[in-house]
Structure formats: C-alpha cells, structure tokens
Short mmCIF file of C-alpha atoms and ligand atoms in Angstrom, two decimals:
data_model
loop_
_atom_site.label_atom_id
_atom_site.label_comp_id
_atom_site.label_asym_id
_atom_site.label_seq_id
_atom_site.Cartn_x
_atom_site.Cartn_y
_atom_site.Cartn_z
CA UNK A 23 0.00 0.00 0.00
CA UNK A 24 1.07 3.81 -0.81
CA UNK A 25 1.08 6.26 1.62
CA UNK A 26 1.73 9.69 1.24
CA UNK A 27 3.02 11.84 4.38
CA UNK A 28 2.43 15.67 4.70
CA UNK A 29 4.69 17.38 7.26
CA UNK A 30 4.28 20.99 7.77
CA UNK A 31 4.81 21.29 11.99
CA UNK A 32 7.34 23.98 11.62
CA UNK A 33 9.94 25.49 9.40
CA UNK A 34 9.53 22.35 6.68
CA UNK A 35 6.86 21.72 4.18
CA UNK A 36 7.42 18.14 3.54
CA UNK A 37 6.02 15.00 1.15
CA UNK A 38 7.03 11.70 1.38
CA UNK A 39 5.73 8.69 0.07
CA UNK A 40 6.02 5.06 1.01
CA UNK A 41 5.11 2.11 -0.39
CA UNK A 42 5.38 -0.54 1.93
CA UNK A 43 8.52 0.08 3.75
CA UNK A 44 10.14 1.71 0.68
CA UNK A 45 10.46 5.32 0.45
CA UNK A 46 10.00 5.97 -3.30
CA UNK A 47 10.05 9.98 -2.91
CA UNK A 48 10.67 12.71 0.42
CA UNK A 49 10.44 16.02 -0.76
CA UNK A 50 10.07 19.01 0.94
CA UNK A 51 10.76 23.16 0.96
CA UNK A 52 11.99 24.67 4.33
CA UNK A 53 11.39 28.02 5.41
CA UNK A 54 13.91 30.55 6.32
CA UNK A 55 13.63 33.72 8.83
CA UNK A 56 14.89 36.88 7.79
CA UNK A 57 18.52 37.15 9.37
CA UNK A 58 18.64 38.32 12.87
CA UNK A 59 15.13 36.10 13.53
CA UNK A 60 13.84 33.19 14.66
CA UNK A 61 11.30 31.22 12.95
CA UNK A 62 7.88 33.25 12.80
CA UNK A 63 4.91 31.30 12.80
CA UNK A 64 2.79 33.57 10.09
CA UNK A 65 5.68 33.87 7.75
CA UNK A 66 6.03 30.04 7.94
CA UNK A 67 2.46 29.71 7.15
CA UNK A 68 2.64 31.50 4.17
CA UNK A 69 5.83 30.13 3.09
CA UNK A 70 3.70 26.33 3.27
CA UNK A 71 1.31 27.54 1.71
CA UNK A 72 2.79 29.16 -0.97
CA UNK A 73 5.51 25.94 -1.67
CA UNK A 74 2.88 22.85 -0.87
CA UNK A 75 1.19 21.92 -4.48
CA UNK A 76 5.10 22.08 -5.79
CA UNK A 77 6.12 20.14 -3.43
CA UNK A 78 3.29 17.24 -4.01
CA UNK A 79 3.80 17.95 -7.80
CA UNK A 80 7.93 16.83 -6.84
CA UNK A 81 6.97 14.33 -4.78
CA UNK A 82 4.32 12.42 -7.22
CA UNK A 83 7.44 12.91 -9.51
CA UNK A 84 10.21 11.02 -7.63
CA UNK A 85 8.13 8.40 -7.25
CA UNK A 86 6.69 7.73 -10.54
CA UNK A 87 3.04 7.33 -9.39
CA UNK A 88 -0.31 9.66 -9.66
CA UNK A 89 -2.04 11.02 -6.08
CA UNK A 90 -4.77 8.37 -7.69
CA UNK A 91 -2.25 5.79 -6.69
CA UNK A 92 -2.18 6.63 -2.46
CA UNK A 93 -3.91 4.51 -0.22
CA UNK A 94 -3.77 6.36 2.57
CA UNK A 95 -2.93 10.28 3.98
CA UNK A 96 -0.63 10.55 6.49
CA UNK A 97 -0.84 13.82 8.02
CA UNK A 98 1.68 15.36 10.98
CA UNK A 99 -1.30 16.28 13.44
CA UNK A 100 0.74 17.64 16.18
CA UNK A 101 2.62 19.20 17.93
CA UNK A 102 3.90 21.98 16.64
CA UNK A 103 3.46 25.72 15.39
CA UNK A 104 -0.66 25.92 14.74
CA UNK A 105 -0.41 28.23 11.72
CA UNK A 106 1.97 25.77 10.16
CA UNK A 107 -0.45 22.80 11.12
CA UNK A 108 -3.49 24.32 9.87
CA UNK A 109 -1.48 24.44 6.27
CA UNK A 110 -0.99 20.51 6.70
CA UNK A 111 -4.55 19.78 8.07
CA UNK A 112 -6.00 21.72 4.99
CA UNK A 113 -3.46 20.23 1.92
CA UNK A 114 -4.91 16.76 3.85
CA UNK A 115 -8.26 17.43 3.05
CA UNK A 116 -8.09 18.53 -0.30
CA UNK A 117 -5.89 16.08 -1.68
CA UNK A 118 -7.24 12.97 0.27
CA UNK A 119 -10.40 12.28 -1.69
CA UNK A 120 -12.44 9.35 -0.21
CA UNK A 121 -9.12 8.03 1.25
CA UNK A 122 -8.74 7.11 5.20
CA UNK A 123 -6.58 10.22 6.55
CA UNK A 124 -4.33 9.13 9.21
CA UNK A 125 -3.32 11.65 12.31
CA UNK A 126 0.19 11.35 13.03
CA UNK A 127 2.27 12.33 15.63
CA UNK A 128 5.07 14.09 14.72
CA UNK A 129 8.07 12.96 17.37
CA UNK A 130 6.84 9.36 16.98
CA UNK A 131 7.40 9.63 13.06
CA UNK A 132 11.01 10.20 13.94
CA UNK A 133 11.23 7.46 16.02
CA UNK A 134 9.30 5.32 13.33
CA UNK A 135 11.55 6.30 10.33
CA UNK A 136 14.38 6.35 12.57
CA UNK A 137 14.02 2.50 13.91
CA UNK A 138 13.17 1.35 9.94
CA UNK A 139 16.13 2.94 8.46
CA UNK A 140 18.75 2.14 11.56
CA UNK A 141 17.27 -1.54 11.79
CA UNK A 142 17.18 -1.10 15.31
CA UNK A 143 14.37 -2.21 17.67
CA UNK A 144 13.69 -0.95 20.93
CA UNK A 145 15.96 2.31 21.58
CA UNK A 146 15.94 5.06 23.92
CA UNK A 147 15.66 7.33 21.32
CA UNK A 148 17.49 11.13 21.83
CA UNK A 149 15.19 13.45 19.92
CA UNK A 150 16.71 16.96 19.55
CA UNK A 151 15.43 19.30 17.42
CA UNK A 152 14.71 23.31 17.04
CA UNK A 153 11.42 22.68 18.69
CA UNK A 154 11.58 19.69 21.06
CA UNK A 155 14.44 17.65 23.19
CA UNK A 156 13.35 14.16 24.51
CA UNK A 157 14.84 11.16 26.20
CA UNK A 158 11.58 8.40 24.91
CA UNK A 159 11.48 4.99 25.28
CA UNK A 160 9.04 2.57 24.86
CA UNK A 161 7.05 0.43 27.49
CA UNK A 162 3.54 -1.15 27.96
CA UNK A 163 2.42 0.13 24.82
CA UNK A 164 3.53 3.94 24.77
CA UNK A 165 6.66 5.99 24.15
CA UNK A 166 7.61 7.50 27.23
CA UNK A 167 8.94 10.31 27.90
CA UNK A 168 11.98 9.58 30.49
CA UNK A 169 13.30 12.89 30.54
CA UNK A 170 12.63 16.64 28.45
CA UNK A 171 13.83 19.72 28.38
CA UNK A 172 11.68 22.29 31.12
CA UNK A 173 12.20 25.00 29.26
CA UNK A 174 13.56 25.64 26.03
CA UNK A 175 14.39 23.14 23.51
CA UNK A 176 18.66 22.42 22.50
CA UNK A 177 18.30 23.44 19.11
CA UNK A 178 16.16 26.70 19.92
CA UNK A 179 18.87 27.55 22.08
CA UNK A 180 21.95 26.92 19.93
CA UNK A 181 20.24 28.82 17.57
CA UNK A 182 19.63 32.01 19.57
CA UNK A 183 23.10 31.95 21.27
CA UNK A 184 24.32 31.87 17.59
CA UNK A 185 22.06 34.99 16.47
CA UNK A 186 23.87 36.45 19.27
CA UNK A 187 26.87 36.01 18.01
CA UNK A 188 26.07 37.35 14.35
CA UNK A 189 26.42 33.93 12.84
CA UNK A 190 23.44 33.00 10.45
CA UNK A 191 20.54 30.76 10.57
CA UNK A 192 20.65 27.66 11.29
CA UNK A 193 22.96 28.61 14.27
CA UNK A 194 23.64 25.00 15.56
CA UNK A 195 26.25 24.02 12.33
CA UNK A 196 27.63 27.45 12.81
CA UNK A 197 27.91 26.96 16.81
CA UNK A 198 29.60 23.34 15.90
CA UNK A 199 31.63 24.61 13.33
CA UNK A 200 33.16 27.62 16.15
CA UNK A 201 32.79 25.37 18.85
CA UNK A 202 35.71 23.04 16.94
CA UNK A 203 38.37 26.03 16.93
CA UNK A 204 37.66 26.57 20.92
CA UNK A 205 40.04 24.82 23.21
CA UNK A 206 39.26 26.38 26.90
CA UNK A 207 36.22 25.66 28.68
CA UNK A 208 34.80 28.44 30.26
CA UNK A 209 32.90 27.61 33.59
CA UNK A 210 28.96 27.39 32.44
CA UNK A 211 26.11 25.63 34.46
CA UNK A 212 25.49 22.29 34.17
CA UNK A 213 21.39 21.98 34.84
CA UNK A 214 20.37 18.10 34.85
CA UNK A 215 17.24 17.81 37.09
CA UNK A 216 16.42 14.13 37.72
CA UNK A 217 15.74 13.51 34.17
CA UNK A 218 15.56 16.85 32.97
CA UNK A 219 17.59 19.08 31.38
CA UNK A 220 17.20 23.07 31.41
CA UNK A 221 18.63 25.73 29.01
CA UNK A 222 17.77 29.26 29.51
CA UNK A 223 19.94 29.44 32.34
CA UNK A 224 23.06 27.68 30.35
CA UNK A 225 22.19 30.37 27.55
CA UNK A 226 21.70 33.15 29.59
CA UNK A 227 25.44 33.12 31.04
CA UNK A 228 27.15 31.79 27.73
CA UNK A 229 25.93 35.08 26.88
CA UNK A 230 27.11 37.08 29.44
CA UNK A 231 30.87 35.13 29.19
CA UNK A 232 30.88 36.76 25.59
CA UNK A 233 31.91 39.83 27.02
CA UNK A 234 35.41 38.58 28.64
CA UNK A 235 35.89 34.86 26.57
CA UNK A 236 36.36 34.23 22.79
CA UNK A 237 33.41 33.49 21.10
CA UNK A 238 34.78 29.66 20.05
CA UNK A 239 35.63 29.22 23.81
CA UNK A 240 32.23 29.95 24.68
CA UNK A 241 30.49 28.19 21.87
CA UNK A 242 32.80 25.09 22.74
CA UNK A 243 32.04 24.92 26.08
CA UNK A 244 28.04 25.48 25.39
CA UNK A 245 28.27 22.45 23.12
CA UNK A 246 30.00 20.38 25.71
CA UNK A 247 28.25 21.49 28.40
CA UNK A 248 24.51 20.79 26.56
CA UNK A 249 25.76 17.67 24.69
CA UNK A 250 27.08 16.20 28.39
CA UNK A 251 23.94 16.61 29.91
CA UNK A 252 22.12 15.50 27.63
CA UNK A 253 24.21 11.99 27.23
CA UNK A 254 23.84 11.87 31.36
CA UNK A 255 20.09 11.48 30.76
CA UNK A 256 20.11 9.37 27.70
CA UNK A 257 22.36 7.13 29.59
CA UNK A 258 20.07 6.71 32.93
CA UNK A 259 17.50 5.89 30.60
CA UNK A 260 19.20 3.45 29.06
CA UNK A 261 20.50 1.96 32.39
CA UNK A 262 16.92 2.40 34.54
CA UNK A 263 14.78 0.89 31.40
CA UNK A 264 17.24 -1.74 31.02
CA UNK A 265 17.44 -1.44 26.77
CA UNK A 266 20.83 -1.77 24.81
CA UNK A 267 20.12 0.17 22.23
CA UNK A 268 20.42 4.31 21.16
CA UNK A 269 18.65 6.30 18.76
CA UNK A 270 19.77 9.75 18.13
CA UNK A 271 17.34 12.22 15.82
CA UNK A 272 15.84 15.57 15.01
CA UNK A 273 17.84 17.93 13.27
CA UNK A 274 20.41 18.79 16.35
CA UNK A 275 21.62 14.94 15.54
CA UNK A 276 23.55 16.10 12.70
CA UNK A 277 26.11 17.56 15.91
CA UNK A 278 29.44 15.69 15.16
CA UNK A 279 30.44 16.25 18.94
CA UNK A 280 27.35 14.92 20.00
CA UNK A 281 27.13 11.80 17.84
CA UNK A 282 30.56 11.05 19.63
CA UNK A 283 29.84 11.73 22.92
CA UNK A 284 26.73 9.35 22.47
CA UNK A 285 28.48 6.60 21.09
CA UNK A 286 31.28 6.96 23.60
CA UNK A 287 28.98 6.60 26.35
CA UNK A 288 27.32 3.66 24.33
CA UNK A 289 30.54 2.11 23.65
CA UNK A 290 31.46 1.98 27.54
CA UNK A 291 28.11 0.38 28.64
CA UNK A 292 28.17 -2.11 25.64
CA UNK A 293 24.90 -0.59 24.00
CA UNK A 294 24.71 -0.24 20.23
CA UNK A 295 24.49 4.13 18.96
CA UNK A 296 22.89 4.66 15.91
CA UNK A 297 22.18 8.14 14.42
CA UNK A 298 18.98 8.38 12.20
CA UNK A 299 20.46 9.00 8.20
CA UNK A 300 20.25 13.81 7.93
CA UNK A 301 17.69 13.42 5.39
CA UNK A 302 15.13 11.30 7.30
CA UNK A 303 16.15 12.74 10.97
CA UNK A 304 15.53 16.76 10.08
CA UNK A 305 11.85 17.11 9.61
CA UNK A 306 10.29 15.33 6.81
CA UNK A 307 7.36 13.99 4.86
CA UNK A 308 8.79 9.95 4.74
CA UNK A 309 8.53 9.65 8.11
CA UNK A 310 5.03 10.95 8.39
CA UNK A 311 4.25 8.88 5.49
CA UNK A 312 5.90 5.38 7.17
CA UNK A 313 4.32 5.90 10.69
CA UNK A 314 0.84 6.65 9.37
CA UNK A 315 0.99 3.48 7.26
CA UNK A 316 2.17 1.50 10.43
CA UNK A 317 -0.78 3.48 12.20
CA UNK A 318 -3.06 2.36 9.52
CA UNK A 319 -2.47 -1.71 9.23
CA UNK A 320 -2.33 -1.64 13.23
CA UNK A 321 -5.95 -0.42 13.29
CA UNK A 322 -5.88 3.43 13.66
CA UNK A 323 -9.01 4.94 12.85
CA UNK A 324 -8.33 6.96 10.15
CA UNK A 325 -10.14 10.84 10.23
CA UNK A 326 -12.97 11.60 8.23
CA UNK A 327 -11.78 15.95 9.09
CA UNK A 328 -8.41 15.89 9.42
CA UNK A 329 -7.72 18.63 12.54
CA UNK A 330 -4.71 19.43 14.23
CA UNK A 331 -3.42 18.96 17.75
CA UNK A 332 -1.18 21.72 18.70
CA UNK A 333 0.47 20.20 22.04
CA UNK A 334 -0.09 16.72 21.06
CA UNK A 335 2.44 14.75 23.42
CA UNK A 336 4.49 11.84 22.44
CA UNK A 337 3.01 9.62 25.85
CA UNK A 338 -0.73 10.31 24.37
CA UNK A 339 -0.32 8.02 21.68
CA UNK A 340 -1.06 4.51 21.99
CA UNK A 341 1.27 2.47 19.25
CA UNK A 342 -0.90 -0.06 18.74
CA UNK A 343 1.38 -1.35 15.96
CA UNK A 344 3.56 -2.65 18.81
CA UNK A 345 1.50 -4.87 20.76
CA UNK A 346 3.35 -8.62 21.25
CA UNK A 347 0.52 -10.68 19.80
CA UNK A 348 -0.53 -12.78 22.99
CA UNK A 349 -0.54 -16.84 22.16
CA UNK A 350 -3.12 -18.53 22.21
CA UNK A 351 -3.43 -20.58 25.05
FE1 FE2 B 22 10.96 17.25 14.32
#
C-alpha cells in the first residue's frame, strides 16, 4: 500500500511517500527567517502555503506514481506551530479524496523512520530538534517520555546563542563549526534535574561570558556542556529501562560532537548508537508517510476531518502497531 506523508509542523513543508517500507520519494521546501530572527509562525504559514502543491507535484514525480495511486494520507497532526499545522490539516483534506486520513504524531514519526532505516528495535531514542528535546522509550504500549527539556528546547537555544553572536541561521552548524576552533572551557552551568535538562539558564550566562571569553571558547564549552547533559540522561534511561540500544534524531543529531559523545557513552556500557540518516532525521514527509501506514495496518481509525493537535504529546499516543501478539493458550 502507498502512503503519502504531509509534514508541515514547523519550518519544513514536507512530502514523502512510502510504499510498503520503501520510500520511493521525500520532498520538501523549508522556510527561512529573515537574518537576525527566529522562525515566525505567520511567515512560515505562508511560506507552506505558498511551496505545498510544488512540493506534491515533486513528490508524485520522484516516485513515478499519480495522487490516484495513495492509499492512505498521512498527516503530521501535532505538535507543533498551529499556523503551520493548519497548512498541513488543509493540503490533507483537499488532496485525500475518499481516502482514510491518518493523524500522526510528529516525534513518533522520527522514532518510526528512525528505527526502519537504523534496523534497530527498541531504543531510547534522543530526539533533539529546534522545537523539542526528549529522552523516549518505549514500554507497555507507549513511548515515554523519560526525561525533556523544562524549558527551552537544545536546538532553539543553539540557535539564539548563535544569532547572538552574528552567525546566520541555522545557528547549531555554525555553533559546531566555532565550537571546533575553541580549546578552553569556560565555567557554564550544568542543569540536569532528575531527568531533565534546562537551558535558559546555560544560555543566559554563555551570553554574558561573551563579554570577557572568545566566542569559540564559549560556543565550545556550550556544546559540551549541553551535549554532556544531555548523554547523562540518555544514559540513565538506558540503564533504569534496562534497553541496549540508542537512537539519536531531530535535526540537532547532525552535531558531530554529540554523535561522539553518544556513542562513547554507548561504547562503555556495551549498547549499540545509531544516528537516524540527515535526510530522514531533520523534519520530513517519509517519516510521516511510514508511521501513518504502520498506524493504519495496526488499526488506527483513520479521520474523516483531518484537525490538528497543537500540544499533542508523544506519551498520548497509543502504538498499537507494537503490541506482542498474545498466544493462544
Ligand atoms: Fe521534528
């Protein structure tokens, strides 16, 4: 069966298409502030908007097929930036015809896409992005959320420490790319609560240490400082859940440093690190298109007016597709 995947939950307009576990096209148009800004939510509407029948167009393309060909919708319900959503919820129902529409959540999809293309079963996945930062693993029929961010997400806050710096959009390559030439770590707080991680705090005094360090000593020791924490928690996960197994995606996987400290850390306990493939781990249509499809043959009622849910969380979803099938006794 084909399944075609819209993802619009923030910066990307995205189009994938699957058919059966083969991705046969993942196009998609991303959206770019004006320098000196973040991403705002009305501009990235329009952007969708304007880019979405160009993108299906390319996407219908790749894969060789007509939208007459689709089984199913796959749609990225939630969460996300509700401007951006409604342009996904909208493209669903005009292009979905008499087809089942499937709601899909958007950080499952990268744990979907992630565990297909990384043949790997039952991580604790690491999902770090612009707009979220999650330690999730699964149990009794759920992804759980072990440990989050309290306040802002990592990539947000790369990002803004790198506006602050004059270095373009997006920041996090550029604060890698710095971080590389530093060499002396510059004293910053290191905020791990239980499972939790904060930033604003970390942010706020990188800032401040501008004034008397070298910007690449205080981008280096941001990255170390963030990427550290956020292996601590991975790693408790790993260790309290008892699972063997790391997934690292969202866009702030692309982090050399932090791929390494991961698989350090993995290396050391004996658990296997695998880092989702850049094109399927930034924001995408394939993976909206794969997870609705599992969705779909697990028994997810499709629906019949595709809506958005702007604070969806990951825990709310129940992955039926999971269930152990009991035996028959
Ligand atoms: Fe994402």
């Amino acid at each position: 069966m084909i399944s075609v995947g819209i993802e619009s939950t923030s910066h990307t307009f995205g189009i994938g298409i699957c058919e059966g576990k083969k991705i046969i096209a993942n196009q998609r148009d991303v959206y770019v502030p004006d320098l000196g800004w973040g991403i705002k939510p009305e501009e990235a509407r329009k952007h969708h908007e304007s880019v979405m029948d160009a993108v299906l167009e390319k996407a219908l393309q790749e894969a060789g097929i007509s939208i007459d060909d689709a089984g199913i919708i796959s749609f990225a319900a939630g969460p996300g930036l509700p401007p951006c959503l409604k342009t996904g919820t909208k493209f669903t129902r005009k292009i979905m015809g008499k087809r089942p529409a499937i709601a899909v959540n958007h950080p499952v999809a990268h744990i979907e896409i992630g565990r297909l293309l990384c043949k790997c079963s039952d991580p604790i996945v690491l999902y770090v992005s612009g707009g979220n930062t999650q330690v999730i693993g699964y149990s009794s029929g759920r992804y759980r959320v072990f440990g989050e961010t309290q306040d802002m997400a990592i990539g947000n806050a790369r990002d803004v420490l790198a506006r602050y710096m004059g270095l373009g959009y997006p920041g996090g390559p550029e604060i890698d790319k710095l971080a590389s030439k530093g060499s002396k770590y510059v004293q910053l707080p290191y905020t791990v609560k239980g499972m939790d991680v904060s930033f604003t705090g970390i942010l706020s005094d990188a800032k401040r240490k501008l004034a008397s360090h070298a910007n690449e000593d205080v981008a280096f020791s941001f990255a170390e400082t963030t990427f550290a924490m956020l292996t601590e928690i991975t790693e408790r996960a790993l260790s309290h859940a008892e699972k063997n197994e790391v997934l690292l995606t969202g866009g702030v996987a692309a982090s050399p440093r932090l791929q390494e400290m991961l698989k350090i850390m993995c290396d050391e306990r004996g658990a296997e690190c695998h880092v989702c493939p850049g094109e399927y781990s930034s924001d995408n249509g394939a993976m909206i298109a794969w997870a609705g499809l599992l969705a779909y043959r697990g028994g997810q009622k499709p629906v019949k007016k595709p809506d958005y849910i702007a604070r969806w969380r990951t825990d709310e979803v129940k992955i039926i597709w999971r269930k152990k099938k009991r035996k028959k006794t």
